[in-house]
Amino acid sequence: MTTTDTLLTVEQAAERLGTGVRFIRRLIQERRIRYVKLGKPVRIPESAIAAYIEERTVPTFGDARSRFGKAA
């Protein structure tokens, strides 16, 4: 997390991912996403949302083939 990384509320994070608040709270509870605890309130860095999306993005067949190169 950088110092300029915007901290999102649970509601804002849910909106960015297009999910419900319960899903975000479950990600936090299961520690499947980075978060910042500020006393009782919880905030999610924008970079954590981007990382979560990147880790779960499924590559196309073309992307997968290009990583492995040609078979001998």
PDB file of N, CA and C in Angstrom:
ATOM      1  N   MET A   1       0.848  -1.174   0.000  1.00  0.00           N
ATOM      2  CA  MET A   1       0.000   0.000   0.000  1.00  0.00           C
ATOM      3  C   MET A   1       0.894   1.239   0.000  1.00  0.00           C
ATOM      4  N   THR A   2       0.587   2.146  -0.884  1.00  0.00           N
ATOM      5  CA  THR A   2       1.340   3.396  -0.927  1.00  0.00           C
ATOM      6  C   THR A   2       0.638   4.434  -0.059  1.00  0.00           C
ATOM      7  N   THR A   3       1.338   5.498   0.269  1.00  0.00           N
ATOM      8  CA  THR A   3       0.746   6.533   1.117  1.00  0.00           C
ATOM      9  C   THR A   3      -0.362   7.290   0.393  1.00  0.00           C
ATOM     10  N   THR A   4      -0.378   7.249  -0.927  1.00  0.00           N
ATOM     11  CA  THR A   4      -1.425   7.932  -1.684  1.00  0.00           C
ATOM     12  C   THR A   4      -2.580   6.999  -2.030  1.00  0.00           C
ATOM     13  N   ASP A   5      -2.534   5.772  -1.552  1.00  0.00           N
ATOM     14  CA  ASP A   5      -3.577   4.783  -1.812  1.00  0.00           C
ATOM     15  C   ASP A   5      -4.856   5.190  -1.078  1.00  0.00           C
ATOM     16  N   THR A   6      -5.936   5.367  -1.815  1.00  0.00           N
ATOM     17  CA  THR A   6      -7.209   5.765  -1.224  1.00  0.00           C
ATOM     18  C   THR A   6      -7.800   4.605  -0.433  1.00  0.00           C
ATOM     19  N   LEU A   7      -8.290   4.909   0.759  1.00  0.00           N
ATOM     20  CA  LEU A   7      -8.943   3.900   1.588  1.00  0.00           C
ATOM     21  C   LEU A   7     -10.445   3.965   1.350  1.00  0.00           C
ATOM     22  N   LEU A   8     -11.018   2.822   1.029  1.00  0.00           N
ATOM     23  CA  LEU A   8     -12.442   2.744   0.723  1.00  0.00           C
ATOM     24  C   LEU A   8     -13.204   2.155   1.899  1.00  0.00           C
ATOM     25  N   THR A   9     -14.436   2.596   2.075  1.00  0.00           N
ATOM     26  CA  THR A   9     -15.303   1.967   3.067  1.00  0.00           C
ATOM     27  C   THR A   9     -15.731   0.610   2.515  1.00  0.00           C
ATOM     28  N   VAL A  10     -16.319  -0.196   3.367  1.00  0.00           N
ATOM     29  CA  VAL A  10     -16.808  -1.505   2.934  1.00  0.00           C
ATOM     30  C   VAL A  10     -17.857  -1.316   1.832  1.00  0.00           C
ATOM     31  N   GLU A  11     -18.701  -0.327   1.988  1.00  0.00           N
ATOM     32  CA  GLU A  11     -19.742  -0.053   0.994  1.00  0.00           C
ATOM     33  C   GLU A  11     -19.136   0.355  -0.355  1.00  0.00           C
ATOM     34  N   GLN A  12     -18.110   1.202  -0.317  1.00  0.00           N
ATOM     35  CA  GLN A  12     -17.452   1.626  -1.555  1.00  0.00           C
ATOM     36  C   GLN A  12     -16.744   0.458  -2.233  1.00  0.00           C
ATOM     37  N   ALA A  13     -16.099  -0.406  -1.443  1.00  0.00           N
ATOM     38  CA  ALA A  13     -15.420  -1.576  -1.999  1.00  0.00           C
ATOM     39  C   ALA A  13     -16.432  -2.518  -2.655  1.00  0.00           C
ATOM     40  N   ALA A  14     -17.571  -2.693  -2.015  1.00  0.00           N
ATOM     41  CA  ALA A  14     -18.622  -3.543  -2.586  1.00  0.00           C
ATOM     42  C   ALA A  14     -19.110  -2.973  -3.913  1.00  0.00           C
ATOM     43  N   GLU A  15     -19.252  -1.668  -3.965  1.00  0.00           N
ATOM     44  CA  GLU A  15     -19.690  -1.014  -5.197  1.00  0.00           C
ATOM     45  C   GLU A  15     -18.661  -1.200  -6.303  1.00  0.00           C
ATOM     46  N   ARG A  16     -17.372  -1.064  -5.981  1.00  0.00           N
ATOM     47  CA  ARG A  16     -16.298  -1.220  -6.982  1.00  0.00           C
ATOM     48  C   ARG A  16     -16.277  -2.635  -7.555  1.00  0.00           C
ATOM     49  N   LEU A  17     -16.536  -3.635  -6.678  1.00  0.00           N
ATOM     50  CA  LEU A  17     -16.522  -5.025  -7.142  1.00  0.00           C
ATOM     51  C   LEU A  17     -17.869  -5.466  -7.695  1.00  0.00           C
ATOM     52  N   GLY A  18     -18.882  -4.642  -7.521  1.00  0.00           N
ATOM     53  CA  GLY A  18     -20.214  -5.004  -8.002  1.00  0.00           C
ATOM     54  C   GLY A  18     -20.834  -6.122  -7.177  1.00  0.00           C
ATOM     55  N   THR A  19     -20.543  -6.117  -5.887  1.00  0.00           N
ATOM     56  CA  THR A  19     -21.058  -7.158  -4.992  1.00  0.00           C
ATOM     57  C   THR A  19     -21.799  -6.507  -3.825  1.00  0.00           C
ATOM     58  N   GLY A  20     -22.274  -7.345  -2.944  1.00  0.00           N
ATOM     59  CA  GLY A  20     -22.923  -6.849  -1.747  1.00  0.00           C
ATOM     60  C   GLY A  20     -21.921  -6.613  -0.627  1.00  0.00           C
ATOM     61  N   VAL A  21     -22.348  -5.881   0.373  1.00  0.00           N
ATOM     62  CA  VAL A  21     -21.512  -5.583   1.533  1.00  0.00           C
ATOM     63  C   VAL A  21     -21.160  -6.865   2.287  1.00  0.00           C
ATOM     64  N   ARG A  22     -22.106  -7.806   2.356  1.00  0.00           N
ATOM     65  CA  ARG A  22     -21.845  -9.067   3.071  1.00  0.00           C
ATOM     66  C   ARG A  22     -20.655  -9.818   2.478  1.00  0.00           C
ATOM     67  N   PHE A  23     -20.512  -9.798   1.146  1.00  0.00           N
ATOM     68  CA  PHE A  23     -19.393 -10.470   0.492  1.00  0.00           C
ATOM     69  C   PHE A  23     -18.066  -9.851   0.921  1.00  0.00           C
ATOM     70  N   ILE A  24     -18.007  -8.529   0.945  1.00  0.00           N
ATOM     71  CA  ILE A  24     -16.781  -7.833   1.355  1.00  0.00           C
ATOM     72  C   ILE A  24     -16.463  -8.146   2.810  1.00  0.00           C
ATOM     73  N   ARG A  25     -17.469  -8.115   3.659  1.00  0.00           N
ATOM     74  CA  ARG A  25     -17.240  -8.433   5.076  1.00  0.00           C
ATOM     75  C   ARG A  25     -16.741  -9.862   5.254  1.00  0.00           C
ATOM     76  N   ARG A  26     -17.228 -10.784   4.419  1.00  0.00           N
ATOM     77  CA  ARG A  26     -16.744 -12.168   4.483  1.00  0.00           C
ATOM     78  C   ARG A  26     -15.287 -12.257   4.033  1.00  0.00           C
ATOM     79  N   LEU A  27     -14.922 -11.502   2.971  1.00  0.00           N
ATOM     80  CA  LEU A  27     -13.521 -11.479   2.537  1.00  0.00           C
ATOM     81  C   LEU A  27     -12.616 -10.981   3.664  1.00  0.00           C
ATOM     82  N   ILE A  28     -13.083  -9.968   4.376  1.00  0.00           N
ATOM     83  CA  ILE A  28     -12.312  -9.421   5.492  1.00  0.00           C
ATOM     84  C   ILE A  28     -12.206 -10.436   6.608  1.00  0.00           C
ATOM     85  N   GLN A  29     -13.330 -11.041   6.980  1.00  0.00           N
ATOM     86  CA  GLN A  29     -13.341 -12.016   8.076  1.00  0.00           C
ATOM     87  C   GLN A  29     -12.429 -13.203   7.786  1.00  0.00           C
ATOM     88  N   GLU A  30     -12.426 -13.659   6.538  1.00  0.00           N
ATOM     89  CA  GLU A  30     -11.594 -14.799   6.138  1.00  0.00           C
ATOM     90  C   GLU A  30     -10.179 -14.366   5.760  1.00  0.00           C
ATOM     91  N   ARG A  31      -9.882 -13.076   5.861  1.00  0.00           N
ATOM     92  CA  ARG A  31      -8.578 -12.494   5.529  1.00  0.00           C
ATOM     93  C   ARG A  31      -8.148 -12.839   4.111  1.00  0.00           C
ATOM     94  N   ARG A  32      -9.100 -12.756   3.197  1.00  0.00           N
ATOM     95  CA  ARG A  32      -8.821 -13.017   1.788  1.00  0.00           C
ATOM     96  C   ARG A  32      -8.530 -11.728   1.039  1.00  0.00           C
ATOM     97  N   ILE A  33      -8.634 -10.587   1.723  1.00  0.00           N
ATOM     98  CA  ILE A  33      -8.323  -9.294   1.136  1.00  0.00           C
ATOM     99  C   ILE A  33      -7.653  -8.437   2.214  1.00  0.00           C
ATOM    100  N   ARG A  34      -6.671  -7.626   1.785  1.00  0.00           N
ATOM    101  CA  ARG A  34      -6.001  -6.736   2.743  1.00  0.00           C
ATOM    102  C   ARG A  34      -6.959  -5.648   3.199  1.00  0.00           C
ATOM    103  N   TYR A  35      -6.840  -5.260   4.451  1.00  0.00           N
ATOM    104  CA  TYR A  35      -7.669  -4.174   4.966  1.00  0.00           C
ATOM    105  C   TYR A  35      -6.930  -3.440   6.066  1.00  0.00           C
ATOM    106  N   VAL A  36      -7.442  -2.264   6.400  1.00  0.00           N
ATOM    107  CA  VAL A  36      -6.852  -1.422   7.448  1.00  0.00           C
ATOM    108  C   VAL A  36      -7.904  -1.241   8.523  1.00  0.00           C
ATOM    109  N   LYS A  37      -7.516  -1.493   9.750  1.00  0.00           N
ATOM    110  CA  LYS A  37      -8.435  -1.338  10.869  1.00  0.00           C
ATOM    111  C   LYS A  37      -8.105  -0.025  11.570  1.00  0.00           C
ATOM    112  N   LEU A  38      -9.068   0.875  11.631  1.00  0.00           N
ATOM    113  CA  LEU A  38      -8.896   2.186  12.254  1.00  0.00           C
ATOM    114  C   LEU A  38      -9.799   2.240  13.480  1.00  0.00           C
ATOM    115  N   GLY A  39      -9.409   1.531  14.537  1.00  0.00           N
ATOM    116  CA  GLY A  39     -10.304   1.381  15.682  1.00  0.00           C
ATOM    117  C   GLY A  39     -11.353   0.371  15.284  1.00  0.00           C
ATOM    118  N   LYS A  40     -12.611   0.764  15.322  1.00  0.00           N
ATOM    119  CA  LYS A  40     -13.678  -0.132  14.887  1.00  0.00           C
ATOM    120  C   LYS A  40     -13.896  -0.106  13.369  1.00  0.00           C
ATOM    121  N   PRO A  41     -13.815   1.071  12.727  1.00  0.00           N
ATOM    122  CA  PRO A  41     -14.031   1.091  11.269  1.00  0.00           C
ATOM    123  C   PRO A  41     -12.946   0.332  10.512  1.00  0.00           C
ATOM    124  N   VAL A  42     -13.353  -0.255   9.400  1.00  0.00           N
ATOM    125  CA  VAL A  42     -12.448  -1.006   8.529  1.00  0.00           C
ATOM    126  C   VAL A  42     -12.429  -0.309   7.175  1.00  0.00           C
ATOM    127  N   ARG A  43     -11.240  -0.175   6.591  1.00  0.00           N
ATOM    128  CA  ARG A  43     -11.093   0.423   5.263  1.00  0.00           C
ATOM    129  C   ARG A  43     -10.277  -0.520   4.394  1.00  0.00           C
ATOM    130  N   ILE A  44     -10.574  -0.510   3.115  1.00  0.00           N
ATOM    131  CA  ILE A  44      -9.879  -1.366   2.162  1.00  0.00           C
ATOM    132  C   ILE A  44      -9.124  -0.467   1.181  1.00  0.00           C
ATOM    133  N   PRO A  45      -7.803  -0.660   1.067  1.00  0.00           N
ATOM    134  CA  PRO A  45      -7.040   0.145   0.107  1.00  0.00           C
ATOM    135  C   PRO A  45      -7.455  -0.180  -1.330  1.00  0.00           C
ATOM    136  N   GLU A  46      -7.475   0.817  -2.195  1.00  0.00           N
ATOM    137  CA  GLU A  46      -7.798   0.590  -3.603  1.00  0.00           C
ATOM    138  C   GLU A  46      -6.862  -0.442  -4.221  1.00  0.00           C
ATOM    139  N   SER A  47      -5.603  -0.428  -3.807  1.00  0.00           N
ATOM    140  CA  SER A  47      -4.643  -1.396  -4.359  1.00  0.00           C
ATOM    141  C   SER A  47      -5.011  -2.824  -3.978  1.00  0.00           C
ATOM    142  N   ALA A  48      -5.655  -3.021  -2.830  1.00  0.00           N
ATOM    143  CA  ALA A  48      -6.095  -4.358  -2.419  1.00  0.00           C
ATOM    144  C   ALA A  48      -7.225  -4.844  -3.321  1.00  0.00           C
ATOM    145  N   ILE A  49      -8.110  -3.933  -3.715  1.00  0.00           N
ATOM    146  CA  ILE A  49      -9.191  -4.289  -4.639  1.00  0.00           C
ATOM    147  C   ILE A  49      -8.595  -4.677  -5.992  1.00  0.00           C
ATOM    148  N   ALA A  50      -7.638  -3.878  -6.478  1.00  0.00           N
ATOM    149  CA  ALA A  50      -6.989  -4.170  -7.760  1.00  0.00           C
ATOM    150  C   ALA A  50      -6.254  -5.509  -7.705  1.00  0.00           C
ATOM    151  N   ALA A  51      -5.552  -5.782  -6.605  1.00  0.00           N
ATOM    152  CA  ALA A  51      -4.828  -7.047  -6.454  1.00  0.00           C
ATOM    153  C   ALA A  51      -5.796  -8.225  -6.405  1.00  0.00           C
ATOM    154  N   TYR A  52      -6.910  -8.052  -5.710  1.00  0.00           N
ATOM    155  CA  TYR A  52      -7.917  -9.108  -5.611  1.00  0.00           C
ATOM    156  C   TYR A  52      -8.457  -9.459  -7.002  1.00  0.00           C
ATOM    157  N   ILE A  53      -8.734  -8.436  -7.798  1.00  0.00           N
ATOM    158  CA  ILE A  53      -9.235  -8.659  -9.156  1.00  0.00           C
ATOM    159  C   ILE A  53      -8.165  -9.341 -10.010  1.00  0.00           C
ATOM    160  N   GLU A  54      -6.938  -8.857  -9.929  1.00  0.00           N
ATOM    161  CA  GLU A  54      -5.833  -9.418 -10.730  1.00  0.00           C
ATOM    162  C   GLU A  54      -5.594 -10.893 -10.401  1.00  0.00           C
ATOM    163  N   GLU A  55      -5.601 -11.237  -9.117  1.00  0.00           N
ATOM    164  CA  GLU A  55      -5.352 -12.623  -8.703  1.00  0.00           C
ATOM    165  C   GLU A  55      -6.434 -13.576  -9.176  1.00  0.00           C
ATOM    166  N   ARG A  56      -7.642 -13.063  -9.391  1.00  0.00           N
ATOM    167  CA  ARG A  56      -8.759 -13.919  -9.748  1.00  0.00           C
ATOM    168  C   ARG A  56      -9.174 -13.809 -11.212  1.00  0.00           C
ATOM    169  N   THR A  57      -8.379 -13.085 -11.995  1.00  0.00           N
ATOM    170  CA  THR A  57      -8.667 -12.960 -13.417  1.00  0.00           C
ATOM    171  C   THR A  57      -8.162 -14.200 -14.137  1.00  0.00           C
ATOM    172  N   VAL A  58      -9.062 -14.850 -14.863  1.00  0.00           N
ATOM    173  CA  VAL A  58      -8.727 -16.077 -15.586  1.00  0.00           C
ATOM    174  C   VAL A  58      -8.221 -15.691 -16.970  1.00  0.00           C
ATOM    175  N   PRO A  59      -7.013 -16.164 -17.332  1.00  0.00           N
ATOM    176  CA  PRO A  59      -6.467 -15.806 -18.643  1.00  0.00           C
ATOM    177  C   PRO A  59      -7.206 -16.525 -19.773  1.00  0.00           C
ATOM    178  N   THR A  60      -7.162 -15.960 -20.961  1.00  0.00           N
ATOM    179  CA  THR A  60      -7.731 -16.617 -22.133  1.00  0.00           C
ATOM    180  C   THR A  60      -6.770 -17.716 -22.582  1.00  0.00           C
ATOM    181  N   PHE A  61      -7.229 -18.565 -23.492  1.00  0.00           N
ATOM    182  CA  PHE A  61      -6.349 -19.618 -23.998  1.00  0.00           C
ATOM    183  C   PHE A  61      -5.125 -19.028 -24.679  1.00  0.00           C
ATOM    184  N   GLY A  62      -5.281 -17.934 -25.393  1.00  0.00           N
ATOM    185  CA  GLY A  62      -4.157 -17.277 -26.072  1.00  0.00           C
ATOM    186  C   GLY A  62      -3.120 -16.789 -25.078  1.00  0.00           C
ATOM    187  N   ASP A  63      -3.567 -16.223 -23.959  1.00  0.00           N
ATOM    188  CA  ASP A  63      -2.637 -15.759 -22.929  1.00  0.00           C
ATOM    189  C   ASP A  63      -1.889 -16.928 -22.312  1.00  0.00           C
ATOM    190  N   ALA A  64      -2.581 -18.012 -22.050  1.00  0.00           N
ATOM    191  CA  ALA A  64      -1.955 -19.179 -21.410  1.00  0.00           C
ATOM    192  C   ALA A  64      -0.915 -19.803 -22.329  1.00  0.00           C
ATOM    193  N   ARG A  65      -1.222 -19.910 -23.632  1.00  0.00           N
ATOM    194  CA  ARG A  65      -0.286 -20.515 -24.572  1.00  0.00           C
ATOM    195  C   ARG A  65       0.972 -19.664 -24.727  1.00  0.00           C
ATOM    196  N   SER A  66       0.816 -18.351 -24.759  1.00  0.00           N
ATOM    197  CA  SER A  66       1.967 -17.472 -24.990  1.00  0.00           C
ATOM    198  C   SER A  66       2.948 -17.520 -23.828  1.00  0.00           C
ATOM    199  N   ARG A  67       2.486 -17.862 -22.650  1.00  0.00           N
ATOM    200  CA  ARG A  67       3.385 -17.947 -21.485  1.00  0.00           C
ATOM    201  C   ARG A  67       4.303 -19.160 -21.565  1.00  0.00           C
ATOM    202  N   PHE A  68       3.825 -20.247 -22.171  1.00  0.00           N
ATOM    203  CA  PHE A  68       4.594 -21.482 -22.164  1.00  0.00           C
ATOM    204  C   PHE A  68       5.449 -21.670 -23.407  1.00  0.00           C
ATOM    205  N   GLY A  69       5.229 -20.899 -24.411  1.00  0.00           N
ATOM    206  CA  GLY A  69       6.044 -20.995 -25.618  1.00  0.00           C
ATOM    207  C   GLY A  69       5.676 -22.227 -26.449  1.00  0.00           C
ATOM    208  N   LYS A  70       6.558 -22.575 -27.379  1.00  0.00           N
ATOM    209  CA  LYS A  70       6.311 -23.705 -28.277  1.00  0.00           C
ATOM    210  C   LYS A  70       6.753 -25.009 -27.644  1.00  0.00           C
ATOM    211  N   ALA A  71       5.995 -26.058 -27.914  1.00  0.00           N
ATOM    212  CA  ALA A  71       6.395 -27.396 -27.472  1.00  0.00           C
ATOM    213  C   ALA A  71       7.464 -27.915 -28.423  1.00  0.00           C
ATOM    214  N   ALA A  72       8.383 -28.698 -27.888  1.00  0.00           N
ATOM    215  CA  ALA A  72       9.487 -29.224 -28.708  1.00  0.00           C
ATOM    216  C   ALA A  72       9.063 -30.378 -29.562  1.00  0.00           C
TER     217      ALA A  72
END
